[in-house]
Short mmCIF file of C-alpha atoms in Angstrom, two decimals:
data_model
loop_
_atom_site.label_atom_id
_atom_site.label_comp_id
_atom_site.label_asym_id
_atom_site.label_seq_id
_atom_site.Cartn_x
_atom_site.Cartn_y
_atom_site.Cartn_z
CA MET G 1 118.61 152.07 124.11
CA GLU G 2 120.91 154.29 122.27
CA HIS G 3 123.65 154.55 125.03
CA ILE G 4 123.51 150.58 125.21
CA LEU G 5 124.21 150.31 121.33
CA MET G 6 127.02 153.01 121.57
CA ILE G 7 128.58 151.07 124.37
CA ALA G 8 128.47 147.68 122.20
CA VAL G 9 129.77 149.30 119.05
CA GLY G 10 132.59 150.95 121.09
CA ASP G 11 133.78 147.86 122.45
CA PHE G 12 133.27 145.95 119.26
CA ARG G 13 135.65 148.10 117.37
CA ALA G 14 138.17 147.96 120.06
CA ARG G 15 138.30 144.12 120.21
CA LEU G 16 137.47 143.26 116.57
CA LEU G 17 140.19 140.87 115.79
CA ARG G 18 139.38 138.87 119.04
CA TYR G 19 135.65 138.90 118.27
CA LEU G 20 136.33 138.14 114.67
CA LEU G 21 138.23 134.78 115.78
CA THR G 22 135.31 133.96 118.20
CA GLY G 23 132.86 134.07 115.35
CA VAL G 24 135.31 132.00 113.03
CA ALA G 25 135.24 129.29 115.94
CA ILE G 26 131.38 129.33 116.02
CA GLY G 27 131.08 129.52 112.16
CA VAL G 28 133.08 126.41 111.71
CA GLY G 29 130.97 124.35 113.90
CA VAL G 30 127.85 125.57 112.23
CA ALA G 31 129.30 125.03 108.72
CA LEU G 32 130.13 121.38 109.79
CA LEU G 33 126.46 120.99 111.08
CA VAL G 34 124.98 122.55 108.13
CA ALA G 35 127.15 120.59 105.51
CA LEU G 36 126.24 117.31 107.31
CA TYR G 37 122.50 117.92 107.26
CA ALA G 38 122.51 119.22 103.64
CA VAL G 39 124.45 115.94 102.46
CA SER G 40 121.90 113.76 104.54
CA ASP G 41 118.85 115.64 103.12
CA ALA G 42 120.13 115.32 99.59
CA THR G 43 121.14 111.65 99.95
CA ARG G 44 117.60 110.85 101.50
CA SER G 45 115.66 112.74 98.73
CA TYR G 46 117.82 110.98 96.02
CA VAL G 47 117.48 107.37 97.66
CA GLU G 48 113.47 107.94 98.08
CA ASP G 49 113.39 109.32 94.56
CA MET G 50 115.12 106.07 93.08
CA LEU G 51 112.96 103.91 95.46
CA TYR G 52 109.72 105.37 93.61
CA LYS G 53 111.33 104.80 90.27
CA VAL G 54 112.56 101.31 90.90
CA TYR G 55 109.82 99.94 92.89
CA PRO G 56 106.52 102.15 91.60
CA ALA G 57 104.18 99.30 93.16
CA ASP G 58 102.15 99.96 96.16
CA LEU G 59 102.79 96.43 97.47
CA LEU G 60 105.59 93.74 96.99
CA MET G 61 104.96 90.08 97.61
CA TYR G 62 108.23 88.23 97.67
CA SER G 63 109.13 84.38 98.35
CA GLU G 64 112.82 83.21 98.64
CA SER G 65 111.51 80.05 96.47
CA ILE G 66 110.05 80.34 92.90
CA ASN G 67 106.67 79.13 94.21
CA ILE G 68 104.05 81.80 93.47
CA PRO G 69 101.70 80.17 90.67
CA GLN G 70 100.05 82.02 87.96
CA GLY G 71 96.65 81.43 89.76
CA VAL G 72 97.81 83.70 92.56
CA LEU G 73 98.33 86.68 90.09
CA ASP G 74 94.99 86.12 88.63
CA ALA G 75 93.27 86.05 91.83
CA ILE G 76 94.93 89.22 93.14
CA ARG G 77 94.09 90.92 89.66
CA ARG G 78 90.48 90.10 90.38
CA VAL G 79 90.25 92.22 93.45
CA PRO G 80 88.27 95.07 92.46
CA TYR G 81 90.50 97.89 93.65
CA VAL G 82 93.94 96.34 92.45
CA GLU G 83 94.93 98.16 89.41
CA SER G 84 97.92 95.84 88.27
CA ALA G 85 99.62 92.82 89.57
CA ASN G 86 103.04 91.71 87.67
CA GLY G 87 104.92 88.66 88.66
CA ILE G 88 108.58 88.80 88.16
CA ILE G 89 111.54 86.45 89.22
CA LEU G 90 114.51 87.55 91.27
CA THR G 91 117.42 85.30 91.43
CA SER G 92 121.29 85.42 91.53
CA GLY G 93 124.17 84.05 89.52
CA VAL G 94 127.79 84.57 88.91
CA TYR G 95 129.50 86.12 85.66
CA GLY G 96 133.12 86.95 85.26
CA GLY G 97 133.59 86.24 88.92
CA LYS G 98 130.90 88.96 90.03
CA VAL G 99 127.54 87.89 91.83
CA VAL G 100 124.91 89.21 89.43
CA SER G 101 121.13 89.87 90.20
CA ILE G 102 118.98 88.45 87.63
CA VAL G 103 115.54 89.93 87.19
CA GLY G 104 112.98 88.25 84.98
CA ILE G 105 110.22 90.55 83.84
CA PRO G 106 107.29 90.49 81.41
CA LEU G 107 108.55 92.27 78.32
CA ARG G 108 105.10 93.76 77.54
CA HIS G 109 105.34 95.61 80.85
CA VAL G 110 109.28 96.39 80.64
CA ASP G 111 108.69 100.27 80.70
CA TYR G 112 106.88 99.87 83.82
CA PHE G 113 110.19 99.15 85.54
CA ALA G 114 111.78 102.44 84.59
CA ILE G 115 115.19 101.00 83.44
CA ASP G 116 117.66 103.89 83.08
CA LEU G 117 119.19 102.92 79.57
CA LYS G 118 122.71 104.35 78.88
CA GLU G 119 122.99 102.73 75.49
CA GLY G 120 121.31 100.17 73.52
CA ARG G 121 117.56 99.23 73.60
CA LEU G 122 115.39 97.28 75.90
CA PRO G 123 114.87 93.52 75.42
CA GLU G 124 112.25 92.49 72.76
CA ALA G 125 112.78 88.59 72.81
CA GLY G 126 113.85 85.67 74.81
CA GLY G 127 117.61 85.52 75.26
CA GLU G 128 118.01 89.11 74.99
CA ALA G 129 119.26 91.37 78.07
CA VAL G 130 119.88 94.73 79.63
CA VAL G 131 122.83 94.65 81.94
CA GLU G 132 124.30 97.16 84.44
CA GLU G 133 127.15 98.92 83.33
CA SER G 134 129.22 97.72 86.28
CA LEU G 135 129.46 94.12 84.45
CA GLY G 136 131.74 96.12 81.79
CA VAL G 137 129.92 94.54 78.70
CA ARG G 138 128.65 96.46 75.43
CA PRO G 139 125.52 95.98 73.22
CA GLY G 140 126.17 93.04 71.14
CA ASP G 141 128.19 90.89 73.62
CA THR G 142 127.14 87.53 74.50
CA ILE G 143 127.80 86.40 78.21
CA THR G 144 127.09 83.34 80.00
CA ILE G 145 125.86 83.32 83.64
CA LYS G 146 125.99 80.52 86.03
CA ILE G 147 123.28 79.82 88.31
CA TYR G 148 123.79 77.64 91.50
CA SER G 149 120.61 76.54 93.27
CA GLY G 150 119.73 73.22 94.78
CA ALA G 151 116.08 73.91 94.18
CA LEU G 152 116.82 74.51 90.56
CA GLY G 153 118.64 71.40 90.08
CA GLY G 154 122.36 72.25 90.68
CA GLU G 155 124.33 74.49 88.23
CA ARG G 156 122.54 75.98 85.24
CA ALA G 157 124.27 78.38 82.54
CA LEU G 158 122.19 81.11 81.08
CA GLN G 159 123.52 82.52 77.69
CA VAL G 160 122.21 86.05 76.99
CA LYS G 161 122.82 88.54 74.38
CA VAL G 162 123.32 92.01 75.61
CA VAL G 163 120.98 94.54 73.69
CA GLY G 164 121.37 97.30 76.15
CA VAL G 165 123.21 98.80 79.17
CA MET G 166 121.69 100.54 82.08
CA ARG G 167 123.23 102.85 84.26
CA SER G 168 124.04 101.39 87.77
CA PHE G 169 121.33 101.32 90.32
CA MET G 170 121.14 104.58 91.90
CA ARG G 171 124.02 105.40 89.55
CA GLY G 172 126.43 103.51 91.52
CA PHE G 173 125.78 105.58 94.64
CA VAL G 174 125.84 102.31 96.56
CA GLY G 175 129.44 101.98 95.81
CA ALA G 176 130.83 98.50 96.57
CA PHE G 177 127.59 97.06 97.11
CA ARG G 178 126.35 97.12 93.51
CA LEU G 179 123.70 94.73 92.38
CA ASN G 180 125.23 94.00 88.96
CA LEU G 181 121.67 93.72 87.40
CA VAL G 182 120.61 91.61 84.28
CA VAL G 183 117.12 91.96 83.13
CA VAL G 184 115.69 89.41 80.82
CA SER G 185 112.29 88.07 79.58
CA LEU G 186 110.22 86.46 82.35
CA SER G 187 108.86 83.81 80.20
CA TRP G 188 112.28 82.85 78.52
CA LEU G 189 113.92 82.77 82.13
CA GLN G 190 111.04 80.62 83.57
CA GLU G 191 111.71 78.05 80.75
CA ASN G 192 115.47 77.99 81.08
CA ILE G 193 115.82 77.58 84.67
CA GLY G 194 112.80 75.22 84.82
CA ALA G 195 110.51 77.31 87.04
CA GLY G 196 107.43 76.77 85.05
CA PRO G 197 104.51 79.26 85.44
CA PHE G 198 105.78 80.46 88.82
CA VAL G 199 107.47 83.50 90.15
CA ASN G 200 108.81 84.63 93.46
CA ALA G 201 107.84 88.13 93.53
CA VAL G 202 104.61 90.15 92.66
CA LEU G 203 104.36 93.97 92.29
CA ILE G 204 100.83 95.11 93.06
CA THR G 205 99.35 98.67 92.48
CA VAL G 206 95.90 99.63 93.69
CA LYS G 207 93.43 102.14 92.56
CA ASP G 208 92.43 103.20 96.06
CA LYS G 209 95.51 103.95 98.33
CA THR G 210 93.42 103.43 101.53
CA GLN G 211 93.20 99.66 100.63
CA VAL G 212 96.86 99.02 100.80
CA LYS G 213 96.97 98.23 104.47
CA PRO G 214 93.87 95.78 104.09
CA LEU G 215 95.18 94.09 101.24
CA GLU G 216 98.64 93.78 102.85
CA ALA G 217 97.03 92.04 105.65
CA ALA G 218 94.83 89.70 103.50
CA LEU G 219 98.12 88.75 101.51
CA LYS G 220 100.03 87.91 104.77
CA GLY G 221 97.11 85.90 106.04
CA THR G 222 96.53 84.19 102.60
CA PHE G 223 100.27 83.37 101.53
CA ARG G 224 102.09 82.64 104.64
CA ASP G 225 105.25 81.61 102.78
CA ALA G 226 105.69 84.91 101.42
CA GLN G 227 106.85 88.20 102.75
CA VAL G 228 104.76 91.41 101.89
CA TYR G 229 106.24 94.91 101.93
CA THR G 230 104.47 98.24 101.24
CA GLN G 231 106.14 101.13 99.42
CA GLU G 232 105.35 103.22 102.54
CA SER G 233 107.05 100.77 104.79
CA LEU G 234 110.17 100.99 102.71
CA LEU G 235 110.26 104.80 102.75
CA GLU G 236 109.64 104.72 106.46
CA THR G 237 112.72 102.44 106.86
CA VAL G 238 114.74 105.17 104.64
CA THR G 239 113.43 108.02 106.80
CA GLN G 240 114.52 106.10 109.97
CA VAL G 241 117.99 105.20 108.81
CA PHE G 242 118.55 108.98 107.87
CA ASN G 243 117.04 110.28 111.01
CA ALA G 244 119.57 108.08 112.87
CA LEU G 245 122.19 109.34 110.68
CA ASN G 246 121.35 112.87 111.45
CA VAL G 247 121.51 111.93 115.19
CA VAL G 248 125.17 111.15 114.48
CA PHE G 249 125.80 114.10 112.61
CA SER G 250 124.74 116.24 115.30
CA ALA G 251 127.01 114.56 117.76
CA ILE G 252 129.76 115.14 115.36
CA GLY G 253 128.77 118.84 114.91
CA GLY G 254 128.04 119.12 118.59
CA ALA G 255 131.88 118.55 119.19
CA GLY G 256 132.91 121.55 117.18
CA LEU G 257 130.13 123.77 118.72
CA ALA G 258 131.20 122.82 122.21
CA ALA G 259 134.82 123.94 121.44
CA ALA G 260 133.14 127.07 119.98
CA ALA G 261 131.26 127.63 123.33
CA VAL G 262 134.50 127.04 125.36
CA THR G 263 136.32 129.59 123.03
CA THR G 264 133.31 132.04 123.54
CA PHE G 265 133.55 131.67 127.34
CA ALA G 266 137.22 132.19 127.29
CA VAL G 267 136.98 135.41 125.21
CA MET G 268 134.12 136.81 126.98
CA SER G 269 135.67 136.06 130.30
CA ILE G 270 138.74 138.05 129.33
CA THR G 271 136.71 140.81 127.77
CA VAL G 272 134.73 141.15 130.98
CA ARG G 273 137.91 141.07 133.20
CA GLU G 274 139.50 143.77 131.02
CA ARG G 275 136.49 146.01 131.31
CA LEU G 276 135.58 145.68 134.81
CA ARG G 277 136.76 149.26 135.63
CA GLU G 278 134.67 150.68 132.63
CA PHE G 279 131.64 148.92 134.10
CA GLY G 280 132.36 150.17 137.50
CA LEU G 281 132.36 153.60 136.08
CA LEU G 282 129.29 153.08 134.15
CA LYS G 283 127.43 151.72 137.18
CA ALA G 284 128.69 154.69 139.13
CA ILE G 285 127.13 157.33 136.99
CA GLY G 286 123.83 155.51 136.99
CA LEU G 287 123.54 152.76 134.32
CA SER G 288 121.94 149.82 135.66
CA SER G 289 123.15 146.05 135.43
CA ARG G 290 120.47 145.25 133.15
CA ASP G 291 121.70 147.98 130.40
CA ILE G 292 125.34 146.98 130.65
CA THR G 293 124.45 143.18 130.52
CA ILE G 294 122.39 144.08 127.53
CA SER G 295 125.40 145.88 125.84
CA VAL G 296 127.21 142.66 126.22
CA MET G 297 124.43 140.50 124.90
CA VAL G 298 124.26 142.75 121.87
CA GLU G 299 128.14 142.11 121.08
CA VAL G 300 127.50 138.23 121.69
CA LEU G 301 124.53 138.12 119.40
CA THR G 302 126.22 140.29 116.61
CA ILE G 303 128.87 137.65 116.74
CA ALA G 304 126.50 134.81 116.77
CA VAL G 305 124.41 136.22 113.72
CA ALA G 306 127.36 136.85 111.75
CA ALA G 307 128.81 133.51 112.46
CA GLY G 308 125.56 131.71 111.82
CA VAL G 309 125.18 133.42 108.51
CA GLY G 310 128.65 132.61 107.44
CA GLY G 311 128.62 129.16 108.72
CA VAL G 312 125.47 128.16 106.98
CA ALA G 313 126.78 129.73 103.60
CA ALA G 314 130.17 127.97 104.20
CA GLY G 315 128.37 124.52 105.07
CA TYR G 316 126.14 124.68 101.93
CA PHE G 317 128.73 125.58 99.43
CA GLY G 318 131.35 123.54 101.38
CA ALA G 319 129.11 120.38 100.71
CA ASN G 320 128.63 121.09 97.11
CA ALA G 321 132.60 121.70 96.90
CA VAL G 322 133.00 118.25 98.58
CA LYS G 323 130.69 116.70 96.19
CA GLN G 324 132.52 118.04 93.32
CA VAL G 325 135.76 116.89 94.63
CA LEU G 326 134.53 113.34 95.14
CA LEU G 327 133.11 113.45 91.50
CA ASN G 328 136.44 114.31 90.37
CA MET G 329 138.01 111.40 92.05
CA GLY G 330 135.67 109.06 90.47
CA ILE G 331 133.51 108.55 93.46
CA ASN G 332 129.88 108.70 92.25
CA PHE G 333 128.27 111.06 94.73
CA ASN G 334 125.90 112.84 92.19
CA VAL G 335 123.26 113.91 94.31
CA GLU G 336 121.65 117.41 94.07
CA ILE G 337 122.24 119.39 97.40
CA VAL G 338 119.65 121.91 97.60
CA PHE G 339 119.58 124.64 99.89
CA LYS G 340 116.64 124.68 102.55
CA PRO G 341 115.41 127.57 104.57
CA TYR G 342 115.73 125.57 107.71
CA TYR G 343 119.41 125.28 107.40
CA LEU G 344 119.41 129.11 108.06
CA LEU G 345 117.20 128.64 111.00
CA LEU G 346 119.36 125.68 112.41
CA GLY G 347 122.56 127.86 111.71
CA LEU G 348 121.13 131.02 113.46
CA GLY G 349 119.76 129.11 116.28
CA THR G 350 122.68 126.99 116.88
CA SER G 351 125.30 129.89 116.93
CA ALA G 352 123.13 132.01 119.17
CA ALA G 353 122.69 129.27 121.55
CA VAL G 354 126.33 128.45 121.65
CA ALA G 355 127.40 132.15 122.00
CA LEU G 356 124.89 132.58 124.84
CA VAL G 357 125.97 129.34 126.62
CA GLY G 358 129.66 130.60 126.36
CA ALA G 359 128.89 134.26 127.61
CA VAL G 360 126.12 133.53 130.20
CA SER G 361 128.83 133.15 132.94
CA PRO G 362 130.80 136.26 132.20
CA MET G 363 127.62 138.27 131.84
CA TYR G 364 126.11 136.99 135.13
CA ARG G 365 129.41 138.09 136.85
CA VAL G 366 129.05 141.65 135.30
CA ALA G 367 125.34 141.92 136.76
CA LYS G 368 126.17 140.79 140.05
CA LEU G 369 129.26 142.90 140.73
CA ARG G 370 128.87 146.28 142.56
CA PRO G 371 130.76 149.26 141.69
CA LEU G 372 132.87 149.36 144.81
CA GLU G 373 133.52 145.58 144.49
CA ILE G 374 134.91 146.53 140.84
CA MET G 375 137.10 149.45 142.08
CA GLN G 376 138.52 147.03 144.76
CA LEU G 377 139.58 144.50 142.10
CA TRP G 378 141.65 147.25 140.39
CA ARG G 379 143.59 148.31 143.39
#
């Protein structure tokens, strides 16, 4: 084994620059792949965390029309394993040329909805509102929101006093697709839009999580005009979306890694060609094809390990650097990018696979050549 390592070390020193460039090619591909996965994982964790905060219920029953009566809420609350059932109204309007999402919630349960206040306070009476910072208003301002709906009798104007400003939903991470939320008292909203004692969404929390699916089925069977979603189904949707993104990211990273494999093949082919006489002499003095192939493999794996470690570090720190650049440019990408152990496994495994794929043909050539054939090639 010692002589194999000596052969590998000797060749490594002689061709250090060439192997360094090969490692850089592999490392760049690994860094791109790790950076994409790190950003994807951080974004998924952020979105899931925000979903838990803004949607703390186990089930959401939603109707496009405001047609869910108070009696339905009372019936749901009487179910033994139901912990709470909060009715709200979700509708839309226009303010300052922007489409706004109006949410009417019971003031006694305002803390339940985890409003992320930036300044001011939560509403305490009818006509008071907390608005999203994207609307550009301040506590103390009075704004008029126009609601257009045939079901509500044409155009209506809601005048609200801003008492608080909340940070943008997901802190503006959704970019141009801002919700422009306006949160008001449920009873006040019902009175001002003529909805009576009706809501169009019910947030339900159960004591026994094993009863979520049966309750979902019962609600769907009983209230056919409403749609029923579970928190689990929403999180599954998020997971599916990000899994699809990871497939795309893998394809993008794969393009860089394919180029690295081609580079490795070219470098190792040139190296093998240059060392044919050396290999012939080594075989002539008794070294087996296996020992020579292992020495070449040691060189390739050394390059792969160094490239993998360097690529993982570059990918992780590069992702954080890009995040900081985006923040400095005013693009809200304030997600926490956390290093995960599987990034190292991903980087090392990928770099080793790429290096071996690129080197397998040259190594096979070395293993099959006989000493006499090698000497003839150098005549």
